[in-house]
């Protein structure tokens, strides 16, 4: 049978993995799809670079347009990264009737809607399983496995770097700065770690998961983002003492038709399955109205896990090619976007306050909570050994974000509170 | 657009859930598939029975053939259970060009190959996501998510009843008999619990998972099965002491082209993610050569989780109907079946031996292991307080099943060993 020809944009870590799998599993793959899959052309940054795989020099080019414009090529696999220029390549490829497999979360989070609309117009497939949680087939699970259910909540550990840092801080009672440095040395964190540690990478992935989960068009500006750079050793010690693990969670939840999406360091009850996900592993917890609690766990990144997802998408495209049904099964958002207001967003909160160590302080503080309808689950007064001041730890019941903001605003003018040391969302 | 008509065989727990979802999510479902889904006819055991859902009496019949033979019906959803007679219904329905969604693990484990062959011949879909781990979309994950990878190991907690029993025994230091009785009272175990506690239910699910994972035709007789009825309080106490949890694991593993499938109570290292799966929850751990470790966790049974999977399959059938591609994407086994021999099956073992309490016993025992090339990870001698005899706990390194059988056979004639109290597989 006629071979299917693939153009590869990018031959970095993931691209190399894709070549390895396609060449190494050729027999299995062609048994599944009914024809050989050939990597026809590959765009690279530098032709001269030494590579860990064998690939004919004649297949390489430094010009991605050469790949896009090759009329022989049926499917473009984009693993080069980048946003604005890459989007041009993808749109042009679609225009030429080529199908797309991409691992590019930035592209899909920012221009997913535009790209999918173009794909629909051209009846082309665009698959992007590897863009979120590399080794976990979460995107097809959300599209197909949950097709009959209403998803009410998605919680994801979708950034390996920050999960590595928080796990280490918790396991070794170490500081953020020390662990970050170690992660950089081990290659788990970038020299400029901002996108990871400030939650931007996780936010982009939550845009993708939220859009699929709620069948609507979530945008990056809809996501409330806070990173982990402010998480202290002390915060983690308190979390553990109270039976929580600190995790950078992406949370997308829905009530009726309104939803919210956020990313923030969160204290997760130890009994919750997502609390046990450590190191660079990723996990996505999905709560469906009918199906109840589910969780999907696996590698978040890495050459082979990510490449596995890319090639699984490639197999799906090729099967559709054989059937002539490309572009017909995409999840197209069909629900109008309705964001929750701060009056509708509600969760539990942990607060660590540094206060004057004198009588009546607690009464003043609890009165403020009462004033704004925030009820408390627990209050623990714990003397701080380093200063004459005392510390108070409070865990609230579910409280609206609007009311919590009023409480925190009020606290600023409350003289007995010296400092609001920490505020965290609590889950589980 | 023309509605798709569904015939439902069975209106028990799962059938009721299917009706609830199809009626309750009609708008979401038809947005996805492009036409309404109508439950046209339902076969029930007893027309007079009171039901928790409203359904027109005229749609009900006590004769499944009436549903099968209705020319209006496009898809048969089989949730009535049973094997021989049910198989006749399914084959006849396929003969009439109807697509099948089934939750019937017994049917698929015993006659899956025959049914899939017939489906291929008739170009019909047969989907069976709900047959294994009700609320976990593991079947589409194995078919699609891992399409480009080579699965080397699947470990599943795929029976909720036994996991409930073992979790309770571990958490409450309770005996098998007491917990089984409690599980029966709570409705988690049947009056005749044999199929669950002796591992037969799990074995049938492993037939399905193994066939998909290894792309070959695993049969029930290929599975080595041992249940949990012999697991004692003492065994679990020792397991915990050594850092393990006792779980009934279905294990399918492969080396090169040879595989083995088994079900047995297994001591799982506490740090392994599957060790933390408790109560009636199910989990399937899949190790792919490229993707590494993944795990999928969720409800194993229950009206709504199982019905969710059934309706997700129904949505997939209806999408294929619209595209005219039914029956073309089935996973057809393409690998020849090669079972591992006992010389190729290897794992760690835990042994609990009751021995004479005198000098030189340990030397005699360790010599036997040496004789058959079984090396030891640890040996712990622990005096038993109730008898004058001593107990020895041994954990081996990976040893072949053939060699371990020789060791155990030799032990029978070794006078210093009074009794082989327990032998378990060890994982993690």
PDB file of N, CA and C in Angstrom, chain A residues 21 25 28-29 31-32 135-137 140-141 143-150 215 273 281 289-291 293-299 304-305 307-308 311-312 315-316 319-320 323 325 328-329 334-335, chain B residues 21 25 28-29 31-32 135-137 140-141 143-150 215 273 281 289-291 293-299 304-305 307-308 311-312 315-316 319-320 323 325 328-329 334-335:
ATOM      1  N   UNK A  21      11.029   6.088  17.259  1.00  0.00           N
ATOM      2  CA  UNK A  21       9.842   5.220  17.346  1.00  0.00           C
ATOM      3  C   UNK A  21       9.365   4.820  15.954  1.00  0.00           C
ATOM      4  N   UNK A  25       9.692   0.947  15.322  1.00  0.00           N
ATOM      5  CA  UNK A  25       8.454   0.168  15.418  1.00  0.00           C
ATOM      6  C   UNK A  25       7.739   0.087  14.072  1.00  0.00           C
ATOM      7  N   UNK A  28       5.220  -2.893  13.594  1.00  0.00           N
ATOM      8  CA  UNK A  28       4.007  -2.760  14.397  1.00  0.00           C
ATOM      9  C   UNK A  28       3.111  -1.656  13.858  1.00  0.00           C
ATOM     10  N   UNK A  29       3.718  -0.541  13.514  1.00  0.00           N
ATOM     11  CA  UNK A  29       2.926   0.603  13.060  1.00  0.00           C
ATOM     12  C   UNK A  29       2.226   0.288  11.751  1.00  0.00           C
ATOM     13  N   UNK A  31       1.423  -2.603  10.586  1.00  0.00           N
ATOM     14  CA  UNK A  31       0.366  -3.600  10.818  1.00  0.00           C
ATOM     15  C   UNK A  31      -0.906  -2.901  11.276  1.00  0.00           C
ATOM     16  N   UNK A  32      -0.738  -1.869  12.077  1.00  0.00           N
ATOM     17  CA  UNK A  32      -1.911  -1.172  12.614  1.00  0.00           C
ATOM     18  C   UNK A  32      -2.604  -0.314  11.579  1.00  0.00           C
ATOM     19  N   UNK A 135       3.369  12.075  28.540  1.00  0.00           N
ATOM     20  CA  UNK A 135       3.142  10.642  28.455  1.00  0.00           C
ATOM     21  C   UNK A 135       1.748  10.180  28.852  1.00  0.00           C
ATOM     22  N   UNK A 136       0.847  11.116  29.158  1.00  0.00           N
ATOM     23  CA  UNK A 136      -0.505  10.721  29.594  1.00  0.00           C
ATOM     24  C   UNK A 136      -1.496  11.038  28.475  1.00  0.00           C
ATOM     25  N   UNK A 137      -2.237  10.046  27.999  1.00  0.00           N
ATOM     26  CA  UNK A 137      -3.187  10.315  26.911  1.00  0.00           C
ATOM     27  C   UNK A 137      -4.434  11.031  27.419  1.00  0.00           C
ATOM     28  N   UNK A 140      -7.185  12.729  24.474  1.00  0.00           N
ATOM     29  CA  UNK A 140      -8.215  11.836  23.896  1.00  0.00           C
ATOM     30  C   UNK A 140      -9.155  11.325  24.976  1.00  0.00           C
ATOM     31  N   UNK A 141      -8.663  11.189  26.198  1.00  0.00           N
ATOM     32  CA  UNK A 141      -9.545  10.774  27.292  1.00  0.00           C
ATOM     33  C   UNK A 141     -10.637  11.814  27.526  1.00  0.00           C
ATOM     34  N   UNK A 143     -11.747  14.024  25.370  1.00  0.00           N
ATOM     35  CA  UNK A 143     -12.632  14.130  24.204  1.00  0.00           C
ATOM     36  C   UNK A 143     -13.546  12.908  24.100  1.00  0.00           C
ATOM     37  N   UNK A 144     -12.959  11.718  24.252  1.00  0.00           N
ATOM     38  CA  UNK A 144     -13.738  10.507  23.998  1.00  0.00           C
ATOM     39  C   UNK A 144     -14.244   9.832  25.270  1.00  0.00           C
ATOM     40  N   UNK A 145     -13.358   9.620  26.223  1.00  0.00           N
ATOM     41  CA  UNK A 145     -13.737   8.868  27.424  1.00  0.00           C
ATOM     42  C   UNK A 145     -14.824   9.559  28.224  1.00  0.00           C
ATOM     43  N   UNK A 146     -14.816  10.882  28.211  1.00  0.00           N
ATOM     44  CA  UNK A 146     -15.790  11.639  28.991  1.00  0.00           C
ATOM     45  C   UNK A 146     -16.894  12.237  28.121  1.00  0.00           C
ATOM     46  N   UNK A 147     -17.040  11.717  26.889  1.00  0.00           N
ATOM     47  CA  UNK A 147     -17.979  12.357  25.965  1.00  0.00           C
ATOM     48  C   UNK A 147     -19.413  12.358  26.482  1.00  0.00           C
ATOM     49  N   UNK A 148     -19.739  11.406  27.348  1.00  0.00           N
ATOM     50  CA  UNK A 148     -21.131  11.331  27.785  1.00  0.00           C
ATOM     51  C   UNK A 148     -21.330  11.920  29.169  1.00  0.00           C
ATOM     52  N   UNK A 149     -20.273  12.432  29.746  1.00  0.00           N
ATOM     53  CA  UNK A 149     -20.358  12.896  31.134  1.00  0.00           C
ATOM     54  C   UNK A 149     -20.226  14.413  31.180  1.00  0.00           C
ATOM     55  N   UNK A 150     -20.580  14.997  32.303  1.00  0.00           N
ATOM     56  CA  UNK A 150     -20.328  16.418  32.532  1.00  0.00           C
ATOM     57  C   UNK A 150     -19.172  16.524  33.511  1.00  0.00           C
ATOM     58  N   UNK A 215     -15.867  22.078  26.985  1.00  0.00           N
ATOM     59  CA  UNK A 215     -16.377  22.243  25.614  1.00  0.00           C
ATOM     60  C   UNK A 215     -16.598  23.708  25.292  1.00  0.00           C
ATOM     61  N   UNK A 273      -5.650  11.356  46.055  1.00  0.00           N
ATOM     62  CA  UNK A 273      -4.646  10.667  45.227  1.00  0.00           C
ATOM     63  C   UNK A 273      -3.612  11.587  44.585  1.00  0.00           C
ATOM     64  N   UNK A 281       6.892  13.685  37.846  1.00  0.00           N
ATOM     65  CA  UNK A 281       5.668  13.096  37.300  1.00  0.00           C
ATOM     66  C   UNK A 281       4.531  14.118  37.212  1.00  0.00           C
ATOM     67  N   UNK A 289     -19.438  14.202  36.691  1.00  0.00           N
ATOM     68  CA  UNK A 289     -20.685  14.106  37.447  1.00  0.00           C
ATOM     69  C   UNK A 289     -21.095  12.634  37.598  1.00  0.00           C
ATOM     70  N   UNK A 290     -21.026  11.887  36.517  1.00  0.00           N
ATOM     71  CA  UNK A 290     -21.473  10.496  36.562  1.00  0.00           C
ATOM     72  C   UNK A 290     -20.346   9.550  36.941  1.00  0.00           C
ATOM     73  N   UNK A 291     -19.179   9.766  36.383  1.00  0.00           N
ATOM     74  CA  UNK A 291     -18.114   8.773  36.538  1.00  0.00           C
ATOM     75  C   UNK A 291     -17.412   8.873  37.888  1.00  0.00           C
ATOM     76  N   UNK A 293     -14.644  10.105  40.651  1.00  0.00           N
ATOM     77  CA  UNK A 293     -13.233  10.498  40.670  1.00  0.00           C
ATOM     78  C   UNK A 293     -12.377   9.594  39.791  1.00  0.00           C
ATOM     79  N   UNK A 294     -11.578  10.204  38.933  1.00  0.00           N
ATOM     80  CA  UNK A 294     -10.608   9.438  38.157  1.00  0.00           C
ATOM     81  C   UNK A 294      -9.282  10.186  38.204  1.00  0.00           C
ATOM     82  N   UNK A 295      -8.198   9.474  37.956  1.00  0.00           N
ATOM     83  CA  UNK A 295      -6.910  10.160  37.878  1.00  0.00           C
ATOM     84  C   UNK A 295      -6.007   9.453  36.881  1.00  0.00           C
ATOM     85  N   UNK A 296      -5.246  10.244  36.143  1.00  0.00           N
ATOM     86  CA  UNK A 296      -4.353   9.734  35.109  1.00  0.00           C
ATOM     87  C   UNK A 296      -2.955  10.230  35.421  1.00  0.00           C
ATOM     88  N   UNK A 297      -2.029   9.290  35.482  1.00  0.00           N
ATOM     89  CA  UNK A 297      -0.696   9.542  36.036  1.00  0.00           C
ATOM     90  C   UNK A 297       0.379   9.107  35.054  1.00  0.00           C
ATOM     91  N   UNK A 298       1.427   9.867  34.902  1.00  0.00           N
ATOM     92  CA  UNK A 298       2.519   9.432  34.036  1.00  0.00           C
ATOM     93  C   UNK A 298       3.596  10.494  33.898  1.00  0.00           C
ATOM     94  N   UNK A 299       4.534  10.226  33.000  1.00  0.00           N
ATOM     95  CA  UNK A 299       5.615  11.176  32.761  1.00  0.00           C
ATOM     96  C   UNK A 299       5.046  12.425  32.095  1.00  0.00           C
ATOM     97  N   UNK A 304      11.140  10.267  25.109  1.00  0.00           N
ATOM     98  CA  UNK A 304      10.345   9.131  24.664  1.00  0.00           C
ATOM     99  C   UNK A 304       8.868   9.230  25.064  1.00  0.00           C
ATOM    100  N   UNK A 305       8.533   9.638  26.311  1.00  0.00           N
ATOM    101  CA  UNK A 305       7.105   9.762  26.621  1.00  0.00           C
ATOM    102  C   UNK A 305       6.396  10.735  25.682  1.00  0.00           C
ATOM    103  N   UNK A 307       7.364  11.741  22.705  1.00  0.00           N
ATOM    104  CA  UNK A 307       7.370  11.204  21.341  1.00  0.00           C
ATOM    105  C   UNK A 307       6.318  10.112  21.168  1.00  0.00           C
ATOM    106  N   UNK A 308       6.094   9.324  22.222  1.00  0.00           N
ATOM    107  CA  UNK A 308       5.056   8.282  22.167  1.00  0.00           C
ATOM    108  C   UNK A 308       3.690   8.891  21.879  1.00  0.00           C
ATOM    109  N   UNK A 311       3.562  10.126  18.245  1.00  0.00           N
ATOM    110  CA  UNK A 311       3.387   9.060  17.255  1.00  0.00           C
ATOM    111  C   UNK A 311       1.983   8.436  17.373  1.00  0.00           C
ATOM    112  N   UNK A 312       1.422   8.379  18.593  1.00  0.00           N
ATOM    113  CA  UNK A 312       0.039   7.891  18.730  1.00  0.00           C
ATOM    114  C   UNK A 312      -0.901   8.794  17.930  1.00  0.00           C
ATOM    115  N   UNK A 315      -0.470   8.013  14.268  1.00  0.00           N
ATOM    116  CA  UNK A 315      -1.213   6.796  13.915  1.00  0.00           C
ATOM    117  C   UNK A 315      -2.692   7.129  13.705  1.00  0.00           C
ATOM    118  N   UNK A 316      -3.242   7.971  14.588  1.00  0.00           N
ATOM    119  CA  UNK A 316      -4.662   8.346  14.457  1.00  0.00           C
ATOM    120  C   UNK A 316      -4.904   9.096  13.147  1.00  0.00           C
ATOM    121  N   UNK A 319      -4.739   6.565  10.272  1.00  0.00           N
ATOM    122  CA  UNK A 319      -5.974   5.757  10.207  1.00  0.00           C
ATOM    123  C   UNK A 319      -7.093   6.573   9.561  1.00  0.00           C
ATOM    124  N   UNK A 320      -7.220   7.826   9.963  1.00  0.00           N
ATOM    125  CA  UNK A 320      -8.258   8.678   9.368  1.00  0.00           C
ATOM    126  C   UNK A 320      -8.017   8.891   7.874  1.00  0.00           C
ATOM    127  N   UNK A 323      -9.265   6.081   5.990  1.00  0.00           N
ATOM    128  CA  UNK A 323     -10.729   6.045   5.960  1.00  0.00           C
ATOM    129  C   UNK A 323     -11.315   7.264   5.258  1.00  0.00           C
ATOM    130  N   UNK A 325     -11.543  10.294   6.568  1.00  0.00           N
ATOM    131  CA  UNK A 325     -12.412  11.036   7.500  1.00  0.00           C
ATOM    132  C   UNK A 325     -11.648  12.069   8.323  1.00  0.00           C
ATOM    133  N   UNK A 328     -12.925  15.401  10.845  1.00  0.00           N
ATOM    134  CA  UNK A 328     -14.356  15.320  11.115  1.00  0.00           C
ATOM    135  C   UNK A 328     -14.682  15.008  12.568  1.00  0.00           C
ATOM    136  N   UNK A 329     -13.671  14.672  13.342  1.00  0.00           N
ATOM    137  CA  UNK A 329     -13.968  14.274  14.719  1.00  0.00           C
ATOM    138  C   UNK A 329     -13.378  15.232  15.736  1.00  0.00           C
ATOM    139  N   UNK A 334     -18.670  24.063  21.750  1.00  0.00           N
ATOM    140  CA  UNK A 334     -20.027  24.419  21.364  1.00  0.00           C
ATOM    141  C   UNK A 334     -20.759  25.129  22.480  1.00  0.00           C
ATOM    142  N   UNK A 335     -20.073  25.369  23.583  1.00  0.00           N
ATOM    143  CA  UNK A 335     -20.726  26.069  24.682  1.00  0.00           C
ATOM    144  C   UNK A 335     -20.225  27.499  24.768  1.00  0.00           C
TER     145      UNK A 335
ATOM    146  N   UNK B  21     -28.398   8.910  31.600  1.00  0.00           N
ATOM    147  CA  UNK B  21     -27.435   9.777  30.915  1.00  0.00           C
ATOM    148  C   UNK B  21     -27.962  10.184  29.543  1.00  0.00           C
ATOM    149  N   UNK B  25     -28.591  14.075  29.286  1.00  0.00           N
ATOM    150  CA  UNK B  25     -27.573  14.861  28.577  1.00  0.00           C
ATOM    151  C   UNK B  25     -27.890  14.950  27.088  1.00  0.00           C
ATOM    152  N   UNK B  28     -26.265  17.958  25.143  1.00  0.00           N
ATOM    153  CA  UNK B  28     -24.809  17.817  24.991  1.00  0.00           C
ATOM    154  C   UNK B  28     -24.473  16.716  23.989  1.00  0.00           C
ATOM    155  N   UNK B  29     -25.177  15.600  24.106  1.00  0.00           N
ATOM    156  CA  UNK B  29     -24.864  14.465  23.238  1.00  0.00           C
ATOM    157  C   UNK B  29     -25.162  14.794  21.784  1.00  0.00           C
ATOM    158  N   UNK B  31     -25.292  17.707  20.392  1.00  0.00           N
ATOM    159  CA  UNK B  31     -24.324  18.700  19.901  1.00  0.00           C
ATOM    160  C   UNK B  31     -23.053  18.007  19.430  1.00  0.00           C
ATOM    161  N   UNK B  32     -22.675  16.969  20.149  1.00  0.00           N
ATOM    162  CA  UNK B  32     -21.434  16.274  19.801  1.00  0.00           C
ATOM    163  C   UNK B  32     -21.566  15.425  18.547  1.00  0.00           C
ATOM    164  N   UNK B 135     -15.294   2.851  35.294  1.00  0.00           N
ATOM    165  CA  UNK B 135     -15.182   4.289  35.100  1.00  0.00           C
ATOM    166  C   UNK B 135     -13.856   4.748  34.506  1.00  0.00           C
ATOM    167  N   UNK B 136     -12.972   3.823  34.152  1.00  0.00           N
ATOM    168  CA  UNK B 136     -11.657   4.196  33.629  1.00  0.00           C
ATOM    169  C   UNK B 136     -11.616   3.896  32.127  1.00  0.00           C
ATOM    170  N   UNK B 137     -11.336   4.894  31.299  1.00  0.00           N
ATOM    171  CA  UNK B 137     -11.309   4.637  29.852  1.00  0.00           C
ATOM    172  C   UNK B 137     -10.031   3.923  29.421  1.00  0.00           C
ATOM    173  N   UNK B 140      -9.818   2.286  25.385  1.00  0.00           N
ATOM    174  CA  UNK B 140      -9.401   3.191  24.294  1.00  0.00           C
ATOM    175  C   UNK B 140      -7.979   3.689  24.517  1.00  0.00           C
ATOM    176  N   UNK B 141      -7.570   3.798  25.771  1.00  0.00           N
ATOM    177  CA  UNK B 141      -6.190   4.201  26.049  1.00  0.00           C
ATOM    178  C   UNK B 141      -5.205   3.158  25.519  1.00  0.00           C
ATOM    179  N   UNK B 143      -5.759   0.986  23.127  1.00  0.00           N
ATOM    180  CA  UNK B 143      -5.823   0.900  21.664  1.00  0.00           C
ATOM    181  C   UNK B 143      -5.181   2.123  21.012  1.00  0.00           C
ATOM    182  N   UNK B 144      -5.534   3.320  21.515  1.00  0.00           N
ATOM    183  CA  UNK B 144      -5.097   4.538  20.826  1.00  0.00           C
ATOM    184  C   UNK B 144      -3.884   5.196  21.483  1.00  0.00           C
ATOM    185  N   UNK B 145      -3.945   5.401  22.797  1.00  0.00           N
ATOM    186  CA  UNK B 145      -2.874   6.140  23.477  1.00  0.00           C
ATOM    187  C   UNK B 145      -1.529   5.434  23.384  1.00  0.00           C
ATOM    188  N   UNK B 146      -1.568   4.103  23.369  1.00  0.00           N
ATOM    189  CA  UNK B 146      -0.311   3.350  23.332  1.00  0.00           C
ATOM    190  C   UNK B 146      -0.022   2.757  21.951  1.00  0.00           C
ATOM    191  N   UNK B 147      -0.713   3.280  20.924  1.00  0.00           N
ATOM    192  CA  UNK B 147      -0.594   2.661  19.606  1.00  0.00           C
ATOM    193  C   UNK B 147       0.832   2.658  19.083  1.00  0.00           C
ATOM    194  N   UNK B 148       1.657   3.611  19.533  1.00  0.00           N
ATOM    195  CA  UNK B 148       3.006   3.691  18.978  1.00  0.00           C
ATOM    196  C   UNK B 148       4.048   3.087  19.910  1.00  0.00           C
ATOM    197  N   UNK B 149       3.591   2.564  21.055  1.00  0.00           N
ATOM    198  CA  UNK B 149       4.554   2.097  22.047  1.00  0.00           C
ATOM    199  C   UNK B 149       4.477   0.572  22.147  1.00  0.00           C
ATOM    200  N   UNK B 150       5.476  -0.010  22.791  1.00  0.00           N
ATOM    201  CA  UNK B 150       5.420  -1.438  23.106  1.00  0.00           C
ATOM    202  C   UNK B 150       5.166  -1.560  24.596  1.00  0.00           C
ATOM    203  N   UNK B 215      -1.572  -7.056  21.671  1.00  0.00           N
ATOM    204  CA  UNK B 215      -2.063  -7.202  20.299  1.00  0.00           C
ATOM    205  C   UNK B 215      -2.104  -8.669  19.883  1.00  0.00           C
ATOM    206  N   UNK B 273       2.843   3.427  42.942  1.00  0.00           N
ATOM    207  CA  UNK B 273       1.552   4.127  42.972  1.00  0.00           C
ATOM    208  C   UNK B 273       0.346   3.211  43.132  1.00  0.00           C
ATOM    209  N   UNK B 281     -12.040   1.146  44.675  1.00  0.00           N
ATOM    210  CA  UNK B 281     -11.453   1.739  43.471  1.00  0.00           C
ATOM    211  C   UNK B 281     -10.650   0.717  42.667  1.00  0.00           C
ATOM    212  N   UNK B 289       7.415   0.733  26.901  1.00  0.00           N
ATOM    213  CA  UNK B 289       8.857   0.824  26.663  1.00  0.00           C
ATOM    214  C   UNK B 289       9.281   2.290  26.529  1.00  0.00           C
ATOM    215  N   UNK B 290       8.532   3.065  25.753  1.00  0.00           N
ATOM    216  CA  UNK B 290       8.897   4.461  25.523  1.00  0.00           C
ATOM    217  C   UNK B 290       8.269   5.393  26.544  1.00  0.00           C
ATOM    218  N   UNK B 291       7.022   5.183  26.854  1.00  0.00           N
ATOM    219  CA  UNK B 291       6.303   6.165  27.669  1.00  0.00           C
ATOM    220  C   UNK B 291       6.637   6.042  29.147  1.00  0.00           C
ATOM    221  N   UNK B 293       6.278   4.786  33.027  1.00  0.00           N
ATOM    222  CA  UNK B 293       5.217   4.385  33.936  1.00  0.00           C
ATOM    223  C   UNK B 293       3.990   5.276  33.830  1.00  0.00           C
ATOM    224  N   UNK B 294       2.823   4.666  33.681  1.00  0.00           N
ATOM    225  CA  UNK B 294       1.580   5.429  33.713  1.00  0.00           C
ATOM    226  C   UNK B 294       0.591   4.673  34.591  1.00  0.00           C
ATOM    227  N   UNK B 295      -0.393   5.399  35.107  1.00  0.00           N
ATOM    228  CA  UNK B 295      -1.433   4.704  35.869  1.00  0.00           C
ATOM    229  C   UNK B 295      -2.758   5.411  35.693  1.00  0.00           C
ATOM    230  N   UNK B 296      -3.815   4.632  35.606  1.00  0.00           N
ATOM    231  CA  UNK B 296      -5.156   5.155  35.389  1.00  0.00           C
ATOM    232  C   UNK B 296      -6.028   4.660  36.532  1.00  0.00           C
ATOM    233  N   UNK B 297      -6.686   5.592  37.180  1.00  0.00           N
ATOM    234  CA  UNK B 297      -7.356   5.315  38.449  1.00  0.00           C
ATOM    235  C   UNK B 297      -8.799   5.767  38.390  1.00  0.00           C
ATOM    236  N   UNK B 298      -9.725   4.996  38.943  1.00  0.00           N
ATOM    237  CA  UNK B 298     -11.114   5.437  38.992  1.00  0.00           C
ATOM    238  C   UNK B 298     -12.035   4.367  39.550  1.00  0.00           C
ATOM    239  N   UNK B 299     -13.329   4.655  39.477  1.00  0.00           N
ATOM    240  CA  UNK B 299     -14.315   3.708  39.981  1.00  0.00           C
ATOM    241  C   UNK B 299     -14.308   2.470  39.095  1.00  0.00           C
ATOM    242  N   UNK B 304     -23.468   4.661  37.671  1.00  0.00           N
ATOM    243  CA  UNK B 304     -23.129   5.791  36.823  1.00  0.00           C
ATOM    244  C   UNK B 304     -21.747   5.701  36.180  1.00  0.00           C
ATOM    245  N   UNK B 305     -20.692   5.294  36.911  1.00  0.00           N
ATOM    246  CA  UNK B 305     -19.394   5.163  36.241  1.00  0.00           C
ATOM    247  C   UNK B 305     -19.457   4.201  35.051  1.00  0.00           C
ATOM    248  N   UNK B 307     -22.127   3.220  33.385  1.00  0.00           N
ATOM    249  CA  UNK B 307     -23.003   3.759  32.346  1.00  0.00           C
ATOM    250  C   UNK B 307     -22.297   4.857  31.550  1.00  0.00           C
ATOM    251  N   UNK B 308     -21.450   5.636  32.209  1.00  0.00           N
ATOM    252  CA  UNK B 308     -20.688   6.680  31.514  1.00  0.00           C
ATOM    253  C   UNK B 308     -19.828   6.083  30.412  1.00  0.00           C
ATOM    254  N   UNK B 311     -22.043   4.886  27.534  1.00  0.00           N
ATOM    255  CA  UNK B 311     -22.542   5.956  26.669  1.00  0.00           C
ATOM    256  C   UNK B 311     -21.392   6.587  25.859  1.00  0.00           C
ATOM    257  N   UNK B 312     -20.194   6.634  26.436  1.00  0.00           N
ATOM    258  CA  UNK B 312     -19.042   7.122  25.660  1.00  0.00           C
ATOM    259  C   UNK B 312     -18.819   6.234  24.435  1.00  0.00           C
ATOM    260  N   UNK B 315     -21.503   7.052  21.912  1.00  0.00           N
ATOM    261  CA  UNK B 315     -21.157   8.274  21.182  1.00  0.00           C
ATOM    262  C   UNK B 315     -20.154   7.953  20.066  1.00  0.00           C
ATOM    263  N   UNK B 316     -19.173   7.104  20.390  1.00  0.00           N
ATOM    264  CA  UNK B 316     -18.172   6.741  19.381  1.00  0.00           C
ATOM    265  C   UNK B 316     -18.817   6.002  18.207  1.00  0.00           C
ATOM    266  N   UNK B 319     -20.769   8.571  16.127  1.00  0.00           N
ATOM    267  CA  UNK B 319     -19.861   9.382  15.298  1.00  0.00           C
ATOM    268  C   UNK B 319     -19.418   8.581  14.076  1.00  0.00           C
ATOM    269  N   UNK B 320     -19.060   7.310  14.297  1.00  0.00           N
ATOM    270  CA  UNK B 320     -18.654   6.471  13.172  1.00  0.00           C
ATOM    271  C   UNK B 320     -19.793   6.278  12.171  1.00  0.00           C
ATOM    272  N   UNK B 323     -20.038   9.108   9.941  1.00  0.00           N
ATOM    273  CA  UNK B 323     -18.926   9.145   8.987  1.00  0.00           C
ATOM    274  C   UNK B 323     -18.926   7.925   8.062  1.00  0.00           C
ATOM    275  N   UNK B 325     -17.932   4.897   8.884  1.00  0.00           N
ATOM    276  CA  UNK B 325     -16.668   4.155   9.050  1.00  0.00           C
ATOM    277  C   UNK B 325     -16.738   3.112  10.155  1.00  0.00           C
ATOM    278  N   UNK B 328     -14.155  -0.237  11.233  1.00  0.00           N
ATOM    279  CA  UNK B 328     -12.879  -0.150  10.520  1.00  0.00           C
ATOM    280  C   UNK B 328     -11.695   0.141  11.436  1.00  0.00           C
ATOM    281  N   UNK B 329     -11.983   0.471  12.696  1.00  0.00           N
ATOM    282  CA  UNK B 329     -10.875   0.847  13.558  1.00  0.00           C
ATOM    283  C   UNK B 329     -10.674  -0.124  14.708  1.00  0.00           C
ATOM    284  N   UNK B 334      -2.774  -8.972  15.842  1.00  0.00           N
ATOM    285  CA  UNK B 334      -1.976  -9.319  14.675  1.00  0.00           C
ATOM    286  C   UNK B 334      -0.691 -10.032  15.064  1.00  0.00           C
ATOM    287  N   UNK B 335      -0.528 -10.289  16.349  1.00  0.00           N
ATOM    288  CA  UNK B 335       0.676 -10.995  16.756  1.00  0.00           C
ATOM    289  C   UNK B 335       0.343 -12.425  17.124  1.00  0.00           C
TER     290      UNK B 335
END
